[in-house]
Amino acid sequence: MSGSSVRLTISGVGHRYDDLPVLEEIDLVADAGRVLVLIGPSGCGKSTLLGIIGGLIVPTAGTVRMDGQVAEDCLNPLTPVFQDFALLPWRSVAGNVSLVLEGRLPRREREARVAEVLALTGLGDFAGAWPKQLSGGMRQRVGIARALAVRPACLLMDEPLSALDAQTRALLLDEFAELIERAGTTTVYVTHNLNEAVRLGHRIAVLSRRPGRVRAVLEIDRPINGRSAADPSLVAIEQQLWDMIRDDAVLAERERVIA
Amino acid sequence: MPDIAGPVRFRARGFAPRSIPGAAAATLLGVVALWQAGASAGVIPTLFLPPPVSIVRALYQLAISGELWLHLGASLQRLAIGWTLGTVCGIALGFAVGLSSWLRSPGMAVVSALFPIPKIALVPLFIIWFGIGEGSKVATLAFGVFFPTVINTAAGVDAVSRNLVRMGQAFGLSNAAILRKVVLPGALPAILSGFRVTTSIAIILLVAAEMIGAERGIGAFVLQAGNLYDTDNLLAGIVVLSLLGQLVAWVLGRLERALLGWR
Ligand SMILES: Nc1ncnc2c1ncn2[C@@H]1O[C@H](COP(=O)(O)OP(=O)(O)OP(=O)(O)O)[C@@H](O)[C@H]1O
Ligand SMILES: [Mg+2]
């Protein structure tokens, strides 16, 4: 895997659900092989933006462009990882990964690919397990394995760790950093968690309260593998981010209670 | 303030029924034994309620004379054809209603309008439409099975997580693949649990239809026996129906375990 050379350009994207304006004037670039993190208060339209990027929601304004070259064996350029894992409970771990390869790869190759990504995500011994037998962390590893199996050009991750407990989150965060860095896949990563943002992001876009606009864009020009949560410069950036979104977060929280 | 001292007492006794092994069989055997004893002692008039021994004897006679298989065969055939027809059509419409906004409202309107009709009331109409033979009986069963199947299937399709469908779309799976690999298995638990309801409806309608106009079939046999005050055979027929119901339930249980082992 030589890394992805695909760049995403979000230009003038806006969205409204009926009368509810959710996103306005979003201009962002996800550089090839790098991680763009989206943070913002709850309800500001992060998932909506990710849906628009992934071609699952038609924006009411603006466009998203994909430029570059995808690998020869890429089966699904824009590939999601879900907060709730989205595994089929009636398929085994291997079956869930195999699902996205069926009809696209001959059986031999498919089995080899499944084995490869399961090994990569530490699931080698769990190929035959049912999702319900796995912990949350293991389930999300299946989600990652499934995403990697299609050789994505871009990973679209919507709060992939937020359903997990703090310890599992820390473990998986390290694994993500390594996998993403190694594969060099262009990634858009949505999170509430500022710590995740500074650990994974090459570029961090801060969205405002709904309707979401880009309030600020920070760059952290450093390899993500090997970044430490205790690194003072990252802690400083985290603090800076928190200062930016605190007021919005409080207001968004109140809005949710009223709504 | 009052003092408190001493070990904490267990307070969560009760409301936790356990099943006692063998109790079910023992109860049934006990009832049968009491029944037999009551009949032998002359407490239960045997013309009105023949004792278990007579019923078993009648069953045996029916089995060796071949009469049992004649009636049972006719009933099973109607049951199989009618139930399958209603189920296949019901699942098809259930999926259509569950998946298509075009068909949803019209489909549900028709289903809600026709669902409450007691299907037995339609037997005379079906006899006019399809004749006194097999057609009217199969139609009655199919019709009775069809509506609950539509409703169960549509509910099962609705219950499939939108997020799983979205996952399939986001991975670029075809609609056919999503339907077959996501929606169908997701709806299967609801469809299979509907089978329990529809098979018992089918058996009720089967007997009713056979009583209205048939020469063969367990329903017809029970009715004839009743007309002749032949209560031994009448009850033998009822026992066969009860066994049939249990057999169907057992098969469905097996099917659920085989198909829904992941739950
Ligand atoms: N399909 C929909 N129809 C109508 N409104 C929607 C729909 N999806 C989301 N919304 C609303 O749009 C707003 C933005 O939703 P979105 O899920 O994109 O926010 P988010 O930033 O991902 O929030 P969270 O942090 O809670 O995940 C919310 O107020 C939400 O209630
Ligand atoms: Mg969201």
Coordinates of C-alpha atoms and ligand atoms in Angstrom, one line a residue:
Chain A
M1 CA 0.0 0.0 0.0
S2 CA 1.7 3.1 -1.2
G3 CA -0.7 5.6 0.2
S4 CA -3.6 7.4 -1.4
S5 CA -3.1 10.2 -3.8
V6 CA -6.7 11.2 -3.6
R7 CA -7.6 14.7 -2.5
L8 CA -11.1 15.8 -1.5
T9 CA -12.2 19.4 -2.1
I10 CA -15.3 20.7 -0.5
S11 CA -16.5 23.9 -2.1
G12 CA -19.3 26.1 -0.9
V13 CA -21.2 23.2 0.6
G14 CA -24.4 24.1 2.4
H15 CA -27.2 21.9 3.6
R16 CA -30.7 22.2 5.0
Y17 CA -33.1 19.6 6.2
D18 CA -36.5 21.1 5.1
D19 CA -36.5 24.4 7.0
L20 CA -33.5 23.6 9.2
P21 CA -30.2 25.1 7.9
V22 CA -27.5 22.7 9.1
L23 CA -24.4 23.6 7.1
E24 CA -23.4 26.9 5.4
E25 CA -20.5 27.8 3.1
I26 CA -18.2 25.0 3.9
D27 CA -14.8 25.2 2.1
L28 CA -12.3 22.5 3.1
V29 CA -9.6 20.4 1.6
A30 CA -8.6 16.9 2.7
D31 CA -5.1 16.5 1.4
A32 CA -4.0 13.3 -0.1
G33 CA -2.7 10.8 2.4
R34 CA -3.5 13.0 5.4
V35 CA -6.1 13.2 8.1
L36 CA -8.7 16.0 8.2
V37 CA -10.5 16.1 11.5
L38 CA -13.9 17.8 11.9
I39 CA -14.9 18.9 15.3
G40 CA -17.8 21.0 16.5
P41 CA -20.6 21.0 19.0
S42 CA -23.3 18.3 18.7
G43 CA -25.9 18.9 16.1
C44 CA -23.7 21.2 14.0
G45 CA -23.8 19.0 11.0
K46 CA -20.6 16.9 11.1
S47 CA -22.4 13.7 10.2
T48 CA -24.3 15.5 7.5
L49 CA -21.1 16.8 6.0
L50 CA -19.5 13.4 6.1
G51 CA -22.6 12.0 4.4
I52 CA -22.3 14.6 1.7
I53 CA -18.6 13.8 1.2
G54 CA -19.4 10.1 1.0
G55 CA -22.1 10.6 -1.6
L56 CA -24.9 9.5 0.7
I57 CA -26.6 12.9 1.0
V58 CA -27.1 15.4 -1.8
P59 CA -26.1 18.9 -0.5
T60 CA -28.5 21.7 -1.1
A61 CA -25.5 23.9 -2.2
G62 CA -21.9 23.4 -3.3
T63 CA -19.9 20.4 -4.5
V64 CA -17.4 17.8 -3.3
R65 CA -14.6 16.9 -5.7
M66 CA -12.4 13.9 -5.6
D67 CA -9.0 14.3 -7.5
G68 CA -6.1 11.9 -7.8
Q69 CA -5.5 8.3 -8.6
V70 CA -6.9 5.3 -6.8
A71 CA -5.1 2.1 -6.4
E72 CA -5.6 -0.6 -9.0
D73 CA -7.4 -2.9 -6.5
C74 CA -9.6 -0.2 -4.9
L75 CA -13.2 -1.5 -4.7
N76 CA -14.8 1.5 -3.0
P77 CA -13.0 4.8 -3.1
L78 CA -15.0 6.5 -0.3
T79 CA -15.3 4.1 2.6
P80 CA -17.1 4.6 5.9
V81 CA -16.4 3.6 9.4
F82 CA -19.4 3.9 11.6
Q83 CA -19.9 5.0 15.2
D84 CA -22.2 2.1 15.9
F85 CA -20.1 -0.3 13.8
A86 CA -23.0 -1.3 11.5
L87 CA -22.1 -5.0 11.5
L88 CA -24.6 -7.6 10.3
P89 CA -25.4 -9.6 13.5
W90 CA -26.2 -12.7 11.3
R91 CA -22.8 -12.8 9.8
S92 CA -19.6 -13.9 11.5
V93 CA -16.6 -11.5 11.7
A94 CA -15.2 -13.0 8.5
G95 CA -18.6 -12.9 6.9
N96 CA -19.0 -9.2 7.7
V97 CA -15.7 -8.4 6.0
S98 CA -16.5 -10.8 3.2
L99 CA -19.8 -9.0 2.5
V100 CA -18.1 -6.0 0.9
L101 CA -16.0 -8.2 -1.3
E102 CA -18.7 -10.6 -2.6
G103 CA -19.3 -10.3 -6.2
R104 CA -16.2 -8.3 -6.7
L105 CA -13.4 -10.7 -6.0
P106 CA -13.2 -14.4 -6.8
R107 CA -13.5 -16.6 -3.8
R108 CA -9.9 -17.4 -3.3
E109 CA -8.8 -13.8 -3.4
R110 CA -11.6 -12.8 -1.2
E111 CA -10.7 -15.3 1.5
A112 CA -7.1 -14.2 1.3
R113 CA -8.1 -10.5 1.6
V114 CA -10.4 -11.2 4.6
A115 CA -7.6 -13.1 6.3
E116 CA -5.2 -10.3 5.6
V117 CA -7.3 -7.5 7.0
L118 CA -8.3 -9.6 10.0
A119 CA -4.7 -10.2 10.8
L120 CA -3.9 -6.5 10.4
T121 CA -6.6 -5.5 12.9
G122 CA -5.7 -8.2 15.4
L123 CA -8.8 -10.3 14.7
G124 CA -7.1 -13.3 13.3
D125 CA -8.4 -15.6 16.0
F126 CA -12.0 -14.2 15.8
A127 CA -12.8 -14.9 12.2
G128 CA -15.7 -17.3 13.2
A129 CA -17.0 -15.2 16.1
W130 CA -20.5 -13.5 16.0
P131 CA -20.5 -9.8 16.5
K132 CA -22.6 -10.2 19.7
Q133 CA -19.8 -12.2 21.2
L134 CA -17.3 -9.4 20.8
S135 CA -16.6 -6.4 22.9
G136 CA -17.2 -2.9 21.5
G137 CA -13.5 -2.5 20.7
M138 CA -13.4 -5.7 18.8
R139 CA -16.5 -4.8 16.9
Q140 CA -15.0 -1.6 15.8
R141 CA -11.9 -3.5 14.7
V142 CA -14.2 -5.5 12.5
G143 CA -15.5 -2.1 11.2
I144 CA -12.0 -1.1 10.4
A145 CA -11.1 -4.4 8.8
R146 CA -14.1 -4.2 6.6
A147 CA -13.2 -0.7 5.5
L148 CA -9.6 -1.7 4.8
A149 CA -10.7 -4.7 2.8
V150 CA -12.0 -2.6 -0.1
R151 CA -8.6 -0.8 -0.3
P152 CA -10.2 2.6 0.1
A153 CA -8.8 5.8 -1.3
C154 CA -10.5 7.8 1.5
L155 CA -11.7 6.7 4.9
L156 CA -14.7 8.5 6.3
M157 CA -14.9 8.0 10.0
D158 CA -17.9 9.3 12.0
E159 CA -17.0 9.2 15.7
P160 CA -15.6 5.7 15.4
L161 CA -14.6 5.6 19.0
S162 CA -17.4 7.4 20.8
A163 CA -19.3 4.3 21.6
L164 CA -16.4 2.8 23.4
D165 CA -15.0 3.1 27.0
A166 CA -12.0 5.3 27.7
Q167 CA -9.5 2.5 27.9
T168 CA -10.6 0.8 24.7
R169 CA -10.6 4.2 23.0
A170 CA -7.0 4.9 23.9
L171 CA -6.0 1.5 22.6
L172 CA -7.8 1.8 19.3
L173 CA -6.6 5.4 18.9
D174 CA -3.0 4.1 18.8
E175 CA -4.0 1.4 16.4
F176 CA -5.8 3.8 14.1
A177 CA -2.8 6.1 14.1
E178 CA -0.6 3.3 13.0
L179 CA -3.0 1.8 10.4
I180 CA -3.8 5.2 8.9
E181 CA -0.2 6.3 8.8
R182 CA 1.0 3.0 7.3
A183 CA -1.8 2.8 4.7
G184 CA -1.4 6.6 4.0
T185 CA -5.1 6.8 3.2
T186 CA -6.8 10.1 3.0
T187 CA -9.0 10.3 6.0
V188 CA -11.9 12.5 7.2
Y189 CA -12.4 11.9 10.9
V190 CA -15.3 13.3 12.8
T191 CA -15.1 13.5 16.6
H192 CA -16.3 15.3 19.7
N193 CA -13.1 14.4 21.4
L194 CA -10.4 17.0 21.3
N195 CA -7.8 14.6 22.4
E196 CA -8.6 12.3 19.4
A197 CA -8.5 15.4 17.2
V198 CA -4.9 16.4 18.1
R199 CA -3.7 12.8 18.1
L200 CA -4.9 12.0 14.6
G201 CA -5.4 15.3 12.7
H202 CA -3.0 16.8 10.3
R203 CA -5.6 19.4 9.8
I204 CA -8.4 20.2 12.2
A205 CA -11.5 22.1 11.1
V206 CA -13.6 23.6 13.9
L207 CA -17.2 24.0 13.0
S208 CA -19.5 26.4 14.7
R209 CA -22.8 25.7 16.3
R210 CA -25.7 24.9 13.9
P211 CA -25.8 26.0 11.1
G212 CA -22.2 24.7 11.0
R213 CA -19.6 27.0 9.4
V214 CA -15.9 26.6 9.4
R215 CA -14.7 28.7 12.3
A216 CA -11.0 27.9 12.2
V217 CA -8.6 25.5 10.6
L218 CA -5.5 24.3 12.5
E219 CA -2.6 22.5 11.0
I220 CA -0.4 20.0 12.9
D221 CA 2.3 19.1 10.5
R222 CA 3.8 16.1 12.1
P223 CA 3.5 12.3 11.6
I224 CA 0.5 11.0 13.6
N225 CA 2.0 7.7 14.5
G226 CA 4.0 8.3 17.7
R227 CA 2.2 11.4 18.7
S228 CA 1.6 11.3 22.5
A229 CA -1.4 12.7 24.3
A230 CA 0.9 14.1 26.9
D231 CA 2.9 16.1 24.4
P232 CA 2.8 19.7 25.7
S233 CA 2.4 21.3 22.3
L234 CA -0.6 19.0 21.5
V235 CA -2.0 19.8 24.9
A236 CA -1.7 23.4 24.1
I237 CA -3.5 23.0 20.8
E238 CA -6.2 21.0 22.6
Q239 CA -6.7 23.8 25.0
Q240 CA -6.8 26.3 22.2
L241 CA -9.5 24.2 20.5
W242 CA -11.5 23.9 23.7
D243 CA -11.4 27.7 24.1
M244 CA -12.9 28.0 20.7
I245 CA -15.7 25.6 21.0
R246 CA -16.6 25.9 24.7
D247 CA -19.2 28.6 24.3
D248 CA -20.8 26.9 21.3
A249 CA -20.8 23.6 23.1
V250 CA -22.7 25.1 26.1
L251 CA -25.2 26.7 23.8
A252 CA -25.6 23.6 21.6
E253 CA -26.3 21.6 24.7
R254 CA -29.0 24.0 25.8
E255 CA -30.5 23.9 22.4
R256 CA -30.8 20.2 22.6
V257 CA -32.7 20.3 25.8
I258 CA -35.2 22.7 24.4
A259 CA -35.6 20.9 21.1
Chain B
M1 CA -32.4 7.8 65.7
P2 CA -33.1 4.1 65.9
D3 CA -30.1 1.8 66.0
I4 CA -29.5 -0.8 63.3
A5 CA -27.4 -3.9 63.8
G6 CA -27.2 -7.4 62.3
P7 CA -26.5 -9.1 59.0
V8 CA -28.2 -7.9 55.8
R9 CA -31.1 -10.2 55.0
F10 CA -31.7 -11.6 51.5
R11 CA -34.8 -9.9 50.1
A12 CA -35.0 -11.0 46.5
R13 CA -36.9 -14.2 46.9
G14 CA -39.8 -15.0 44.6
F15 CA -40.8 -14.0 41.0
A16 CA -38.2 -16.2 39.5
P17 CA -40.0 -19.3 38.2
R18 CA -37.8 -22.2 37.3
S19 CA -38.9 -25.2 35.2
I20 CA -38.9 -28.5 37.0
P21 CA -37.7 -31.3 34.8
G22 CA -40.3 -34.0 34.1
A23 CA -43.1 -31.9 35.6
A24 CA -44.8 -31.2 32.3
A25 CA -44.9 -34.9 31.2
A26 CA -46.0 -35.9 34.7
T27 CA -48.9 -33.4 34.7
L28 CA -50.2 -34.6 31.3
L29 CA -49.9 -38.3 32.2
G30 CA -51.7 -37.5 35.5
V31 CA -54.6 -35.9 33.7
V32 CA -54.9 -38.7 31.2
A33 CA -54.7 -41.3 34.1
L34 CA -57.4 -39.4 36.1
W35 CA -59.6 -39.2 32.9
Q36 CA -59.2 -43.0 32.3
A37 CA -59.9 -43.8 36.0
G38 CA -63.0 -41.5 36.0
A39 CA -64.3 -43.3 32.9
S40 CA -63.6 -46.8 34.2
A41 CA -65.3 -45.9 37.5
G42 CA -68.3 -44.7 35.6
V43 CA -68.0 -41.1 36.8
I44 CA -67.5 -39.8 33.3
P45 CA -70.2 -40.8 30.8
T46 CA -68.2 -42.5 28.0
L47 CA -70.7 -41.5 25.2
F48 CA -70.0 -37.9 25.8
L49 CA -66.3 -38.2 26.6
P50 CA -64.8 -41.5 25.7
P51 CA -61.8 -42.6 27.8
P52 CA -58.2 -42.4 26.4
V53 CA -58.1 -46.1 25.8
S54 CA -61.0 -46.0 23.4
I55 CA -59.6 -43.0 21.6
V56 CA -56.3 -44.9 21.2
R57 CA -58.1 -47.9 20.0
A58 CA -60.1 -45.8 17.5
L59 CA -56.9 -44.2 16.2
Y60 CA -55.3 -47.6 15.8
Q61 CA -58.3 -48.9 13.8
L62 CA -58.2 -45.8 11.6
A63 CA -54.5 -46.2 11.0
I64 CA -54.6 -49.9 10.0
S65 CA -57.8 -49.5 7.9
G66 CA -56.0 -46.7 6.0
E67 CA -58.9 -44.3 6.6
L68 CA -56.7 -42.0 8.8
W69 CA -54.1 -41.6 6.0
L70 CA -56.7 -40.8 3.5
H71 CA -58.1 -37.9 5.5
L72 CA -54.8 -36.8 6.9
G73 CA -53.3 -36.8 3.4
A74 CA -56.1 -34.6 2.0
S75 CA -55.8 -32.2 4.9
L76 CA -52.0 -32.0 4.7
Q77 CA -52.1 -31.3 1.0
R78 CA -54.6 -28.4 1.4
L79 CA -52.6 -27.1 4.3
A80 CA -49.3 -27.2 2.4
I81 CA -50.7 -25.7 -0.8
G82 CA -52.9 -23.0 0.9
W83 CA -50.3 -22.0 3.5
T84 CA -47.5 -21.8 1.0
L85 CA -49.5 -19.8 -1.5
G86 CA -50.6 -17.3 1.1
T87 CA -47.1 -17.1 2.6
V88 CA -45.3 -16.6 -0.7
C89 CA -47.7 -13.9 -1.9
G90 CA -47.8 -12.3 1.6
I91 CA -44.0 -12.1 1.8
A92 CA -43.8 -10.6 -1.7
L93 CA -46.4 -7.9 -0.9
G94 CA -44.9 -7.4 2.6
F95 CA -41.5 -6.6 1.0
A96 CA -43.1 -4.3 -1.6
V97 CA -45.0 -2.4 1.1
G98 CA -41.9 -2.3 3.4
L99 CA -39.6 -1.0 0.6
S100 CA -41.6 1.1 -1.8
S101 CA -43.2 4.4 -0.9
W102 CA -45.4 4.0 -3.9
L103 CA -46.9 0.7 -2.7
R104 CA -46.9 1.4 1.0
S105 CA -50.1 3.4 1.4
P106 CA -52.2 1.6 -1.1
G107 CA -51.0 -1.8 0.0
M108 CA -51.5 -1.1 3.7
A109 CA -55.0 0.4 3.0
V110 CA -56.1 -2.8 1.2
V111 CA -54.6 -5.0 3.9
S112 CA -56.1 -3.1 6.8
A113 CA -59.5 -3.1 5.1
L114 CA -59.6 -6.8 4.4
F115 CA -57.6 -8.1 7.4
P116 CA -60.5 -7.9 9.9
I117 CA -62.9 -10.0 7.8
P118 CA -63.4 -13.4 9.6
K119 CA -62.1 -15.5 6.7
I120 CA -64.5 -18.4 7.4
A121 CA -67.3 -16.1 6.3
L122 CA -65.7 -16.1 2.9
V123 CA -65.9 -19.8 2.4
P124 CA -69.4 -19.7 0.7
L125 CA -68.1 -17.0 -1.6
F126 CA -65.0 -18.9 -2.5
I127 CA -67.2 -22.0 -3.2
I128 CA -69.1 -19.9 -5.7
W129 CA -65.9 -18.6 -7.2
F130 CA -63.7 -21.7 -7.1
G131 CA -66.2 -24.5 -6.8
I132 CA -66.8 -26.9 -4.0
G133 CA -63.6 -28.8 -4.6
E134 CA -60.0 -28.1 -3.6
G135 CA -60.0 -24.6 -5.0
S136 CA -62.2 -23.0 -2.4
K137 CA -60.4 -24.6 0.5
V138 CA -57.0 -23.7 -0.7
A139 CA -58.2 -20.2 -1.4
T140 CA -59.6 -19.8 2.1
L141 CA -56.3 -20.9 3.7
A142 CA -54.2 -18.8 1.4
F143 CA -56.4 -15.8 2.0
G144 CA -56.3 -16.2 5.8
V145 CA -52.5 -16.6 5.8
F146 CA -51.8 -13.8 3.3
F147 CA -52.8 -10.8 5.4
P148 CA -51.0 -11.5 8.6
T149 CA -47.9 -12.4 6.5
V150 CA -48.0 -9.1 4.7
I151 CA -48.2 -7.3 8.0
N152 CA -45.4 -9.3 9.7
T153 CA -43.1 -9.0 6.7
A154 CA -43.6 -5.3 6.3
A155 CA -43.0 -4.8 10.1
G156 CA -39.9 -7.0 9.8
V157 CA -38.6 -4.9 6.9
D158 CA -39.3 -1.7 8.8
A159 CA -37.4 -3.1 11.7
V160 CA -34.2 -3.5 9.7
S161 CA -31.8 -0.9 10.8
R162 CA -31.6 2.0 8.3
N163 CA -28.0 2.2 9.3
L164 CA -27.2 -1.2 8.0
V165 CA -28.9 -0.4 4.7
R166 CA -26.8 2.8 4.6
M167 CA -23.7 0.7 5.3
G168 CA -24.4 -1.4 2.3
Q169 CA -24.9 1.7 0.1
A170 CA -21.8 3.3 1.4
F171 CA -19.8 0.2 0.4
G172 CA -21.3 0.4 -3.0
L173 CA -23.3 -2.8 -2.8
S174 CA -26.0 -3.2 -5.4
N175 CA -29.7 -2.9 -4.4
A176 CA -30.2 -6.6 -5.1
A177 CA -27.3 -7.5 -2.8
I178 CA -28.6 -5.1 0.0
L179 CA -32.0 -6.7 -0.4
R180 CA -30.7 -10.3 -0.2
K181 CA -27.9 -9.9 2.3
V182 CA -29.2 -7.1 4.6
V183 CA -33.0 -6.6 4.4
L184 CA -34.1 -10.2 4.0
P185 CA -32.0 -11.7 6.9
G186 CA -32.9 -8.6 9.0
A187 CA -36.6 -9.2 8.4
L188 CA -36.4 -13.0 8.8
P189 CA -37.0 -13.1 12.6
A190 CA -40.3 -11.3 12.2
I191 CA -41.3 -13.4 9.2
L192 CA -40.5 -16.7 11.0
S193 CA -42.3 -15.7 14.2
G194 CA -45.3 -14.8 11.9
F195 CA -45.2 -18.4 10.7
R196 CA -46.3 -19.5 14.2
V197 CA -49.4 -17.4 13.9
T198 CA -50.2 -18.2 10.3
T199 CA -49.8 -21.9 10.6
S200 CA -52.3 -22.0 13.5
I201 CA -54.7 -19.8 11.5
A202 CA -54.2 -22.1 8.6
I203 CA -55.2 -25.2 10.7
I204 CA -58.3 -23.5 12.0
L205 CA -59.4 -22.5 8.5
L206 CA -58.5 -25.9 7.2
V207 CA -60.9 -27.6 9.6
A208 CA -63.6 -25.0 9.1
A209 CA -63.4 -25.3 5.3
E210 CA -63.5 -29.0 5.4
M211 CA -66.5 -29.0 7.6
I212 CA -68.4 -26.8 5.2
G213 CA -67.9 -28.9 2.1
A214 CA -65.6 -31.8 1.9
E215 CA -65.7 -35.6 1.9
R216 CA -62.1 -36.1 2.9
G217 CA -60.0 -34.3 5.4
I218 CA -59.7 -34.4 9.2
G219 CA -62.3 -31.6 9.5
A220 CA -64.8 -33.6 7.4
F221 CA -64.1 -36.8 9.3
V222 CA -64.6 -35.1 12.7
L223 CA -67.9 -33.6 11.5
Q224 CA -69.2 -37.0 10.2
A225 CA -68.2 -38.7 13.4
G226 CA -70.2 -36.1 15.3
N227 CA -73.2 -36.6 13.1
L228 CA -73.1 -40.3 13.9
Y229 CA -72.5 -39.8 17.7
D230 CA -69.3 -41.7 17.1
T231 CA -67.4 -39.8 19.8
D232 CA -64.4 -42.3 19.8
N233 CA -63.6 -41.3 16.2
L234 CA -64.5 -37.7 16.8
L235 CA -62.0 -37.4 19.6
A236 CA -59.5 -39.5 17.6
G237 CA -59.8 -36.8 14.9
I238 CA -59.2 -34.1 17.4
V239 CA -56.2 -35.8 18.8
V240 CA -54.8 -36.0 15.2
L241 CA -55.4 -32.2 14.8
S242 CA -53.6 -31.5 18.1
L243 CA -50.7 -33.7 17.1
L244 CA -50.6 -31.9 13.7
G245 CA -50.4 -28.5 15.5
Q246 CA -47.6 -29.7 17.7
L247 CA -45.7 -31.2 14.8
V248 CA -45.9 -27.9 12.9
A249 CA -44.8 -26.0 15.9
W250 CA -41.8 -28.3 16.4
V251 CA -40.8 -28.0 12.7
L252 CA -41.0 -24.2 13.0
G253 CA -38.9 -24.3 16.2
R254 CA -36.3 -26.3 14.3
L255 CA -36.4 -23.9 11.4
E256 CA -35.9 -20.9 13.7
R257 CA -33.0 -22.5 15.5
A258 CA -31.4 -23.4 12.2
L259 CA -31.9 -19.9 10.6
L260 CA -31.7 -17.6 13.5
G261 CA -28.8 -19.2 15.4
W262 CA -27.0 -15.9 15.4
R263 CA -29.4 -14.3 17.8
Ligands
LIG1 N1 -32.4 13.2 8.1 C1 -32.6 14.3 8.8 N2 -33.7 15.0 8.7 C2 -33.9 16.1 9.4 N3 -33.0 16.7 10.3 C3 -31.9 16.0 10.4 C4 -31.6 14.8 9.7 N4 -30.4 14.4 10.1 C5 -29.9 15.2 11.0 N5 -30.8 16.2 11.2 C6 -30.6 17.4 12.0 O1 -29.5 18.1 11.5 C7 -28.7 18.6 12.5 C8 -27.3 18.1 12.2 O2 -27.2 16.7 12.3 P1 -25.9 15.9 12.2 O3 -26.2 14.5 12.6 O4 -25.2 16.2 10.9 O5 -25.0 16.6 13.4 P2 -23.7 16.1 14.1 O6 -22.8 17.3 14.2 O7 -23.2 14.9 13.5 O8 -24.2 15.9 15.6 P3 -23.7 14.8 16.7 O9 -22.5 15.5 17.2 O10 -24.8 14.8 17.6 O11 -23.4 13.5 16.0 C9 -29.2 18.1 13.8 O12 -29.9 19.2 14.4 C10 -30.1 17.0 13.4 O13 -31.2 16.9 14.3
MG2 MG -23.0 12.9 14.2

